[in-house]
Amino acid sequence: MSVANRSLVTIDDLSNGEIEALFSLADEMSDSMSQQCNLCQGKIMASLFFEPSTRTRLSFETAMNRLGGRVISAVDIGATSLAKGESIADMAKVVGSYADIIVIRHPWEGAAKVVANYAGVPVINAGDGGHEHPTQTLCDLYTLRKERQSIKGLRIALWGDLKYGRTIHSLAYALARFGATILFHPCPGLEMPEHVLRKLATRYKGKLKKYEALDRVSEKGLFPVDAIYVTPSIPHQLTMIPDISIEVELKAGVDALYVTRLQKERQARAEEQGIDKDYPVVDKELLKKKKFKRTLVMHPLPRVDELAYEVDGDPRSMYFRQAARGVPVRMALIALLLGAKEVTIPEEDEYSFVPCVDYPVYQRDSGLRCCNPRCVTNQETEMRYIKPEFKIANLKPLTLSCVYCEHEIQPGYIASTDWHEGKLENKKYHSSSSRWIRKIKPEKLVIFDSEAEAQARGFKPSSYVK
Ligand code: NCD
């Protein structure tokens, strides 16, 4: 399958084989950087960065320049017509009529998906709020591949702000797909969101082990890993011996510490709440521990206080290499999406994952809203054109996942549209935990947040309302 003319909104938009092929092309780009200047001649990339950026924006622009293309850019939302109330969709249509490819960073979660839906040209998500940052993940995986040959079987600790760090979310999905084991080391209060954990467990069929009182079993305070995600195909001690085996696990070493900064811009009261005081720090002292002897220290950058400058000269430190590799990786990506290069997709290995789980979709003109205030469906003015849309990710309990930001809701009440077709006498609603959830076909389902909403829409309670 060709990668040309596609968009990269989430890391699941590329299969494992396509990522491998992209890395081979990135190697080629890196080996002959100066010979690529005709590849995208005559092409224009629009670079829209509505949140601060140094590395991502400049490496994208460098990449396009190196490929011989040209760049147009907008970096201040206040200087665009979005500030006048223009919709993201209209902006996308217009920019798509000027440029051959669009790179967008936006504070709203799901904004890149909206741009991709309307632009008519390939769109690359360069970070949409706290949701995803797939091209940073490509740089991270590329670095792991370069340093450790294969990602399969590696043990990677995700460190810091797991709640709001978009790089963390895209990376966790990719690591799961490539067969790595993930250790979670969050700053207290900034644990991995439930919807990300659920996706790791259901979509990628991983096993999640939670250790509530971990200090009991790990060396005191040293590495209080909160949870361990184990990929299914790797025989794992932890799955058989819970609790005490955490010690064994950590003694076996950690292949990479992926450190991230506190995402202050997404949590207005972080300092007030003192969250920054408990933020875990990686320094020389920590890296002296035996279990970190061969550990790569990674960071998407920028760093603040969570990663000491004293480790910069350490051969295990990878972060400046990760950033530098952003150029060949993004050159490869742009060239592929523009169809300037074709690649052979390698045979997928046993861990290959083509993201094609088809959950039924739920979209109605009125009713349910996404629970995430930073979701594009809650931010875009009065939703003139974006209708909230969900995937029905689970029935027991009924769980809907927003197609834009992936946050989940568990609504309490349901009904069937059969009343509408005269098959039922009364418009009745039931509890979503009742047996009706399996009886009503997804296309006939009407879902309510509350009884008040069901009643306001003319439904009466059935005997299946608890
Ligand atoms: C990251 C981002 O913007 O999410 N930076 C980057 O793109 N390299 C990480 C961060 O800002 O903390």
Coordinates of N, CA, C and O in Angstrom, one line a residue, residues 35 46 59 72 100 152 181 248 308 312 360 389 398:
Q35 N 22.1 15.5 -1.5 CA 21.7 15.0 -2.9 C 20.1 14.9 -3.0 O 19.6 14.4 -4.0
A46 N 2.9 24.1 4.0 CA 2.4 25.1 4.9 C 2.8 24.6 6.3 O 2.4 23.5 6.7
S59 N 12.7 21.7 12.3 CA 13.2 20.4 11.6 C 12.3 20.1 10.4 O 12.8 19.7 9.4
I72 N 5.6 27.9 3.4 CA 4.9 29.1 3.8 C 4.5 28.9 5.3 O 4.3 27.7 5.7
D100 N 0.9 22.0 -0.9 CA 0.8 20.6 -1.3 C 0.7 19.7 -0.1 O 0.3 18.6 -0.1
K152 N 11.6 -4.6 19.7 CA 11.0 -5.7 20.3 C 11.7 -6.2 21.5 O 12.9 -6.4 21.5
T181 N 8.2 -3.6 26.3 CA 7.5 -3.6 27.6 C 7.6 -2.1 28.2 O 8.7 -1.6 28.1
V248 N 12.7 -8.2 40.6 CA 13.4 -8.9 39.6 C 13.4 -8.1 38.3 O 14.5 -8.0 37.6
A308 N 19.0 16.7 34.5 CA 20.2 17.5 34.9 C 21.2 17.7 33.8 O 21.4 16.8 33.0
D312 N 24.6 15.5 30.3 CA 24.7 15.8 28.8 C 25.9 15.1 28.2 O 25.8 14.6 27.0
P360 N -18.2 0.2 16.1 CA -19.3 0.9 15.5 C -19.2 2.4 15.9 O -18.7 2.7 17.0
E389 N -18.5 12.8 17.5 CA -18.6 11.5 16.9 C -17.8 10.6 17.8 O -16.7 10.9 18.3
L398 N -20.9 0.4 29.0 CA -21.0 1.2 27.7 C -19.9 2.3 27.7 O -19.9 3.2 28.6

